[in-house]
Structures are given as structure tokens and as C-alpha cells.
XYZ file of C-alpha atoms in Angstrom:
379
model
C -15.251 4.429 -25.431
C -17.354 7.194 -27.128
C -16.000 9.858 -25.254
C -12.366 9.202 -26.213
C -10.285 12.214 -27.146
C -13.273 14.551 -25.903
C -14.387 16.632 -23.289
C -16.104 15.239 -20.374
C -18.818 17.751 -18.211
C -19.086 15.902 -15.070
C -19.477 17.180 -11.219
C -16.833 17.923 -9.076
C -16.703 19.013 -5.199
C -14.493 22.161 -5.792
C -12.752 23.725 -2.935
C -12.824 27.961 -3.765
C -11.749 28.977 -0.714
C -9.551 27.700 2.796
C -12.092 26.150 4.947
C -15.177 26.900 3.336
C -17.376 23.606 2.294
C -16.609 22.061 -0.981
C -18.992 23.510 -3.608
C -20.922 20.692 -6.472
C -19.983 22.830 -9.580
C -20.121 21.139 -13.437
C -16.115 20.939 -14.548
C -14.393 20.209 -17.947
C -12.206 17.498 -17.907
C -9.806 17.753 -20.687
C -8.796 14.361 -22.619
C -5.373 13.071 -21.145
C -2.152 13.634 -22.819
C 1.366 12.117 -23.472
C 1.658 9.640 -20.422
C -1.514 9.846 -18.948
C -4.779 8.303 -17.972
C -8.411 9.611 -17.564
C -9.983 7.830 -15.232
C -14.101 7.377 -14.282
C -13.831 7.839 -10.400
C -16.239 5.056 -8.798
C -15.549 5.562 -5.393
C -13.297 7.988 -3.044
C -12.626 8.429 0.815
C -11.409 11.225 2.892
C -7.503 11.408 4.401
C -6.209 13.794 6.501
C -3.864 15.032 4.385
C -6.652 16.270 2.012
C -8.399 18.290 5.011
C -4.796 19.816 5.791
C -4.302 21.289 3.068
C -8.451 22.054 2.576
C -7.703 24.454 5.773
C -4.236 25.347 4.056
C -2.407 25.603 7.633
C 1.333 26.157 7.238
C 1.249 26.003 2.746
C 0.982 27.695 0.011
C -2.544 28.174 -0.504
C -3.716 27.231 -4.413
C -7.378 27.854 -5.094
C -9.794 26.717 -6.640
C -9.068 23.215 -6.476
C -10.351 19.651 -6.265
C -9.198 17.881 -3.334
C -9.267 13.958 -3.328
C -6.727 11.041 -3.550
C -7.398 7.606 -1.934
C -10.032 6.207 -4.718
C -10.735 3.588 -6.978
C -12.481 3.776 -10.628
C -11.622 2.797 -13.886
C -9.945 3.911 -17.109
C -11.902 5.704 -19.492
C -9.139 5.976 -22.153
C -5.398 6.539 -21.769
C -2.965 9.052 -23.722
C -0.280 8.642 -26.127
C 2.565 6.428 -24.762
C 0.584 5.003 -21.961
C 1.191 1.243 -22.913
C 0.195 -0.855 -19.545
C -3.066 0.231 -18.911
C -5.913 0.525 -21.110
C -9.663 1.277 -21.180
C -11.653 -0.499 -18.618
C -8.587 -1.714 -16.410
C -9.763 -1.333 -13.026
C -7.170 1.105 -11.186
C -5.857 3.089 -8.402
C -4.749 6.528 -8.563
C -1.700 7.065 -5.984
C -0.720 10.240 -4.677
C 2.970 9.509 -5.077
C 4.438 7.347 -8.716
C 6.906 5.226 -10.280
C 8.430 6.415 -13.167
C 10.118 3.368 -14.035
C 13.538 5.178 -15.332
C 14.646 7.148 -12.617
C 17.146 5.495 -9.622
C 15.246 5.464 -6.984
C 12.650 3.548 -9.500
C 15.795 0.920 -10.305
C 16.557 0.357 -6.381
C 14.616 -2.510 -4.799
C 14.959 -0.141 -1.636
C 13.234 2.877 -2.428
C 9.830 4.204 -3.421
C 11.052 7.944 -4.076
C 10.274 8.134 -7.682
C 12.399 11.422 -8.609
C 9.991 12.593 -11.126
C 6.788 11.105 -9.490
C 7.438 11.774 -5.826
C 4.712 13.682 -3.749
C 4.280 17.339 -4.807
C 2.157 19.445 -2.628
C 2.850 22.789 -4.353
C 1.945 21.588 -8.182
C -1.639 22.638 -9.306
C -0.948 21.278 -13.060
C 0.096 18.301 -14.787
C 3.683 17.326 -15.347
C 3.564 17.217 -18.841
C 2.706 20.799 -19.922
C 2.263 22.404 -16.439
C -1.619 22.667 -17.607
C -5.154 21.844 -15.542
C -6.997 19.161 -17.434
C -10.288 20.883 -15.419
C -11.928 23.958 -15.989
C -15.085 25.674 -15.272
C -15.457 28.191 -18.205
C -12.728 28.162 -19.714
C -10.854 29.310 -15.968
C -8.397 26.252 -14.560
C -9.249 24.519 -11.357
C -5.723 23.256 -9.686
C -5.608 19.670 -9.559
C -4.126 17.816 -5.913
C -1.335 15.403 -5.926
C -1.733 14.720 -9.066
C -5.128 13.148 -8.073
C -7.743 14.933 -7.660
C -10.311 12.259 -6.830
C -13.272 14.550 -5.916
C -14.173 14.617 -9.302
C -16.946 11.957 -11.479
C -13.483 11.859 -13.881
C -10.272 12.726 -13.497
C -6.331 13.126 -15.272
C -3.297 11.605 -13.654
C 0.064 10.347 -14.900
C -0.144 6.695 -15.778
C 3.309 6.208 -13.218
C 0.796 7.303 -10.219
C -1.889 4.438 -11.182
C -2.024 1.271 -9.873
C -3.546 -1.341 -12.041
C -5.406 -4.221 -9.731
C -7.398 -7.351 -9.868
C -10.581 -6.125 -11.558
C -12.978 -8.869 -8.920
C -11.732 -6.302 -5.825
C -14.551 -4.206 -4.776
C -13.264 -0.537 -4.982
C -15.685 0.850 -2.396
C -12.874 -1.336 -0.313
C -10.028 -1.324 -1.710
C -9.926 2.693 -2.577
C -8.627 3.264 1.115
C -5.705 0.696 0.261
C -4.293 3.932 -1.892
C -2.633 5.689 1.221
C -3.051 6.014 4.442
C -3.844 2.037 4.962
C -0.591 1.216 3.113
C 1.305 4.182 4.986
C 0.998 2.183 8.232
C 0.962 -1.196 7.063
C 3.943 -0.999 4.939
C 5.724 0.583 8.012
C 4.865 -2.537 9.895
C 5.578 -5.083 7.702
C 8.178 -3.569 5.180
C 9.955 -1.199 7.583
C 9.560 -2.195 11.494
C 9.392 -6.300 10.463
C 8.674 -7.218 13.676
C 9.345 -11.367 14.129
C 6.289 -13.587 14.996
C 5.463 -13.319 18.659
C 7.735 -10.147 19.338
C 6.122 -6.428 20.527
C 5.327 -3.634 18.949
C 3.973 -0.142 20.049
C 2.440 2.342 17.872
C 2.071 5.525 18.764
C -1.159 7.338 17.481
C -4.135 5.028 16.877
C -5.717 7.486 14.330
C -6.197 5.493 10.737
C -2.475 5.108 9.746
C -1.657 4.149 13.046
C -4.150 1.104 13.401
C -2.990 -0.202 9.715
C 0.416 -0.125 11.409
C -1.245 -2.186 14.231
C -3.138 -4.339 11.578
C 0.886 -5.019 9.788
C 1.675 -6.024 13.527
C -1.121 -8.657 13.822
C -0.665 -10.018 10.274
C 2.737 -10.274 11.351
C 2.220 -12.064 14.496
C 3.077 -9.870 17.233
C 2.787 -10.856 20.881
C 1.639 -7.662 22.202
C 0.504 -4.980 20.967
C 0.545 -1.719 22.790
C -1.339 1.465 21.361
C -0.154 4.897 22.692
C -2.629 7.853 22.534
C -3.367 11.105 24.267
C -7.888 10.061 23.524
C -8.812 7.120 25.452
C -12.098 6.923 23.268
C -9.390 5.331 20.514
C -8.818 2.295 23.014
C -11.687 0.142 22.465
C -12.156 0.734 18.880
C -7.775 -0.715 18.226
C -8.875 -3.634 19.631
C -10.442 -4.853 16.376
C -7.071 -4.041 15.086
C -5.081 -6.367 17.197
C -3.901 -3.742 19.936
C -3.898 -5.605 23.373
C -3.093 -2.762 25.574
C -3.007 0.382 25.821
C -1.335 3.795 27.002
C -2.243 7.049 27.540
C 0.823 9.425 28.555
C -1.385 11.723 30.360
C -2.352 9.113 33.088
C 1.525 9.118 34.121
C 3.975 10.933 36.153
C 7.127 9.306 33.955
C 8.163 9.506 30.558
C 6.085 7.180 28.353
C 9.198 5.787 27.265
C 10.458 4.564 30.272
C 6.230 3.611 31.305
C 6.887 0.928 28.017
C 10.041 -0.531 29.371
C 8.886 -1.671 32.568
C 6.099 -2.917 31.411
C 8.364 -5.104 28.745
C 10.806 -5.770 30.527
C 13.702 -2.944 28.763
C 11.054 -2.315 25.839
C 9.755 -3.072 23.114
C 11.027 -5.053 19.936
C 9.393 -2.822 17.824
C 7.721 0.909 17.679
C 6.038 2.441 15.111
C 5.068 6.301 15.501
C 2.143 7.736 13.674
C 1.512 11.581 14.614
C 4.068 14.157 13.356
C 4.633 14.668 17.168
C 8.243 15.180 17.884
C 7.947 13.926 21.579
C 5.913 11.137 20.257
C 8.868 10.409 17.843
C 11.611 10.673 20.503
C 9.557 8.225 22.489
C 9.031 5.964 20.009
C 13.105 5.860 19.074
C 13.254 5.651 23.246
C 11.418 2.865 24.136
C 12.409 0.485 22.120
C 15.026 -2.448 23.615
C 18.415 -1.827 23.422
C 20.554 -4.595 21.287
C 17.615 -5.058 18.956
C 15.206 -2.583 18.681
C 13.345 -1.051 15.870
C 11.669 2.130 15.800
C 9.919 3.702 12.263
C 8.985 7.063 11.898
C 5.821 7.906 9.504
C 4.228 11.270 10.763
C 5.303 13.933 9.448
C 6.648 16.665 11.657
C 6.392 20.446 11.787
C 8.818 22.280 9.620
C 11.191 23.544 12.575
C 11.453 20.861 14.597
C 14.239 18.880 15.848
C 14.654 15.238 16.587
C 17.018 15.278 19.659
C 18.302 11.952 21.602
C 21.410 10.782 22.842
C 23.880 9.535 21.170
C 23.659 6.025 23.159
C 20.381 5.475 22.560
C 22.319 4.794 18.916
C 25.667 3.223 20.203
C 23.318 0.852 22.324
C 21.781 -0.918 18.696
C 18.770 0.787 18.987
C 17.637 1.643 14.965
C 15.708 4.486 13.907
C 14.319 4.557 10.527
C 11.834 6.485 8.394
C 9.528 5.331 5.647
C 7.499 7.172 2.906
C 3.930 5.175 1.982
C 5.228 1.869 3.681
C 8.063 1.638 1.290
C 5.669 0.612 -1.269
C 6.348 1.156 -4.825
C 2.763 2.474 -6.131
C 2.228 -0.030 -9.730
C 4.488 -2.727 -8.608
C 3.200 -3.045 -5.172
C -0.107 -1.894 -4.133
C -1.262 -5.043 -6.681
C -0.234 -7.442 -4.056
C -1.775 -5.216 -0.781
C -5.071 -5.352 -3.086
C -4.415 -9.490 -3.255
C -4.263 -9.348 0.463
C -7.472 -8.462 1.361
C -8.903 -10.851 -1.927
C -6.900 -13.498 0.542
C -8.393 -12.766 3.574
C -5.012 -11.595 5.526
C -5.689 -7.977 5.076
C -9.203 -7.048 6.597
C -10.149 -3.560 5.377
C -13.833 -3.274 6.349
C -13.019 -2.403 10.074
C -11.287 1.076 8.649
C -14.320 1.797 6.834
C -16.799 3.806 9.115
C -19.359 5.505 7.368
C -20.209 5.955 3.821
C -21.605 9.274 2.192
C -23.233 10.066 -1.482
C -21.050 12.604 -3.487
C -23.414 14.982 -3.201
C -22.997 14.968 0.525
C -18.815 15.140 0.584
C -19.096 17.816 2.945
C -20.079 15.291 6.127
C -16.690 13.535 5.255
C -15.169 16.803 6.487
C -17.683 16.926 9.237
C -17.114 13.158 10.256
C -13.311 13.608 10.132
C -12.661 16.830 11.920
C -15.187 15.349 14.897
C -12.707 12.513 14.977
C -15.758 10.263 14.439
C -14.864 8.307 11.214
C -11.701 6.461 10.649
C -12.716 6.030 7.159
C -15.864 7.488 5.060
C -16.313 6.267 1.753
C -17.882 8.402 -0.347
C -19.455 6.935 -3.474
C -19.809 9.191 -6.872
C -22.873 7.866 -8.823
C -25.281 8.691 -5.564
């Protein structure tokens, strides 16, 4: 392409301050450099985890910066050593990488890439600890190594997924986190066995691609534990078949799923960062056999406390990071899903913004209207 090895001027939704609406601003976006990719963002959606740390609650604030990283686009053109991906490959940038080298890389059980692994705190790339974007000549702090709210961006080529080029990003962006978060903890993590239950606990986006990895998988039933009620009807699409709200009992939600499963479930899944919700979830699942997967993530002094039989009864607890997916190796195949019709993805999606409009994502979200909004660049 023409613009190899140059400077791009493009818009970006810049975040100056905590809280404030993202601001349209013209950005430089450097050309990449030893092991990474510049890629021409097509289409990007809104995840929690980028209006966390938008309202910086409980981090280390770094402004300005460009939020952004569920998306799908294309490479533009690729730095030195990048050897798997070239211009015009149709990609995914992932919040989270594979290094290839490391040992968490050379385990078929883990997706912890030591040098690649989620880093919350770093405003620069890993190569040179540099911005690739700047708005005269000042840096703006890049976001998980992402920054998707941006017409181009730099990422390491380990944190790109390369995917069937006939799968329509403005669907397959959302596979890039949060839908893989929950499915993966479904089908990679809980495995529940065809006809067997499974509860998930918060029906918010990453919990109902939990309950979408329980329906794929064949559940029985499929209960959905949540504190909003207004969540109830809309998991149905997603395979839930019934539903509980802790507030309308007198008893410990845990012990509310046992009788109604006869000792509990087969299978749990939690999705909140609530602590009780996690303790239930480990709680209410059958003793002998059952499963219970962890995937919010909880306050920074909290404590997970149970008794020790709970354990010595063969009940599991486990935890998972992004579904135990490995971002290039594996996020292909969720991407061939949906191209096979097992995965449906257009039930997440619930509205759909121009860029120059981001700032109703925000809206949309913190309203707890949208499950996903996808918010398309060129408009």
C-alpha cells in the first residue's frame, strides 16, 4: 500500500480526561515497528472493561488515551519480522497475545502468554516503550495494546488474530473478548455433558455467551441468576430456560439451586466479579461431580471463603482467563463457528452507532440498554 512506512492522519475518539465524553481529534499514527502490525480499523464495539477504565475507578489513571479493543479491520502493512500476516489479511486485534516462545505459549493448557498477557498499566508499545499516536508531536497512551477507537491503529502482531477473510467484521469484531470470555468458559472450562445443567450467574454480555457455550453444548437446563429481572426475557434467545433472582428469596441462592435440581447443578459458571456471586456459584454446584468456573473479576481485597468440604465433597472450582483461548491459534476456529452456523452472534449485537457518534456507546452501555453496539468507522 501507498502509505507504507508513513504517517497516517486519521480520526480518533480520544479520551483527555476520566469520565468526560470521548473527543473526535485528527491523530498521527506512526508506521509499525519490529513485530508489529498497523491495522485499518473497519469496525469496533464497546466492552465494559473499556468504560472501567474510561471512569478510571480503582487504577492508575493514564491520559490522554484511545480506548477500544473488541474490533475487526485489516492490515495496512506489517513491520520488520512480522512473517504471518501481511497486507490485506483480514484480522483481529486481541487485548491479550501469544508470543509463541514463552511456556505458557508451549502448554496446550494455558493462554497466559508471559510477554503478551493483559497489561492495564502500559500506555506504550512493547518494543520501545513508545506511542505510535500523537497529536502534535504530544503522545496519546495507547489501551491494551489495542486501541481500537482509532480509523488505524499499532499492535504487536502476537495480539492479532488472522481469520477467514468471507466473515463479516461488523460481526465477528465482538468475537475478540467478551463473547469468547464466556463461551470459552462454557465450553473449554465448565464442559458441561449433553443434557446436563448449568447456571450462570450474571446475564450481562459475557454471561449470556457463557449461556450460548451451554446451549451449543447441549445443556438440559439452563438457569440464569441475576439481581435485574429486565435481563430474563432477553437470555431466553440465549438458551436460558429459567431463571433466578436472589432478591425474591429468603435462602441462600445456593441452596434455592439445589432444590430446584435436585443437590445442584452439574455445572456453574459466574460472570460478575461479585464475591457472593462466586461463593454461590462454587456452592451450588452437585457434590461428586460438579463444576464451577470463575470469570469476573473481583475487587482487589476480597476473599473467596468456603468450607473446606465443599472441596473434600468433589466439588471443582476453577478459573479461566478469555475462555482459555489462545488469541492466533484459536479465535480462527470461534470465527469458523459462526461461518457454520453453531455460533449465532447477531443476538449480542444491539445497536449500531457511526464513529462520529461513539459517545452513545457509552450512553447505551452505562443505561444497561445495549448488550452490544457496534460502532462502524467510515460513517
Amino acid at each position: 500500500m501507498s502509505t507504507t512506512g508513513q504517517i497516517i492522519r486519521c480520526k480518533a475518539a480520544v479520551c483527555w480526561e476520566a469520565g468526560k465524553p470521548l473527543v473526535m481529534e485528527e491523530v498521527e499514527v506512526a508506521p509499525p515497528q519490529k513485530h508489529e502490525v498497523r491495522i485499518k480499523i473497519l469496525f469496533t464495539s464497546l466492552c465494559h472493561t473499556d468504560v472501567y477504565f474510561w471512569e478510571a475507578k480503582g487504577q492508575t489513571p493514564l491520559f490522554p488515551r484511545i480506548f477500544g479493543h473488541e474490533a475487526g479491520g485489516i492490515v495496512e502493512s506489517v513491520g520488520e519480522g512480522v512473517t504471518d500476516l501481511q497486507p490485506g489479511d483480514h484480522v483481529l486485534p486481541i487485548f491479550t497475545g501469544e508470543c509463541g516462545d514463552c511456556p505458557h505459549c508451549h502448554s496446550e493448557e494455558s493462554n497466559m502468554c508471559d510477554l503478551l498477557r493483559i497489561n492495564t498499566e502500559r500506555g506504550g508499545m512493547i518494543h520501545d516503550g513508545e506511542s505510535r499516536f500523537s497529536i502534535n508531536g504530544k503522545p496519546i497512551y495507547h489501551f491494551l495494546g489495542t486501541s481500537t477507537f482509532s480509523e488505524y491503529t499499532v499492535v504487536h502482531s502476537g495480539q492479532v488474530a488472522k481469520i477467514n477473510p468471507e466473515a463479516p467484521l461488523d460481526k465477528v469484531c465482538i468475537v475478540s473478548c467478551g463473547l469468547s470470555t464466556g463461551l470459552g468458559a462454557t465450553l473449554n472450562v465448565a464442559k458441561p455433558k449433553k443434557g446436563q445443567s448449568v447456571a450462570i450467574f450474571g446475564l450481562g454480555a459475557v454471561g449470556l455467551a457463557a449461556a450460548e457455550g451451554a446451549r451449543i453444548a447441549g445443556a438440559g437446563r439452563i438457569i440464569g441468576v441475576d439481581l435485574n429481572p429486565k435481563r430474563f426475557e432477553e437470555a431466553k434467545k440465549f438458551g436460558v430456560t429459567e431463571f433466578v433472582n436472589p432478591k425474591e428469596h429468603d435462602k441462600p441462592v445456593q441452596q434455592v439451586i439445589a432444590e430446584m435440581t435436585n443437590g445442584g447443578v452439574d455445572r456453574s459458571v459466574e460472570c460478575t466479579g461479585s464475591i457472593q456471586a462466586m461463593i454461590q456459584a462454587f456452592e451450588c454446584v452437585h457434590d461428586g461431580w460438579g463444576v464451577a468456573v470463575l470469570v469476573g473479576v473481583p475487587s482487589k481485597d476480597d476473599a473467596f471463603k468456603t468450607h473446606p468440604m465443599n472441596l473434600l465433597n468433589e466439588r471443582t472450582l476453577k478459573g479461566t482467563f478469555f475462555g482459555n483461548y489462545k488469541p492466533k491459534t484459536d479465535i480462527p476456529g470461534v470465527v469458523e463457528k459462526y461461518m457454520n452456523k453453531e455460533l449465532e452472534l447477531e443476538k449480542f449485537i444491539t445497536h449500531t452507532v457511526p464513529f462520529s457518534e461513539i459517545n452513545k456507546a457509552f450512553d447505551y452501555m452505562l443505561k444497561g440498554e445495549s448488550i452490544r453496539c457496534i460502532i462502524t468507522m467510515g460513517a
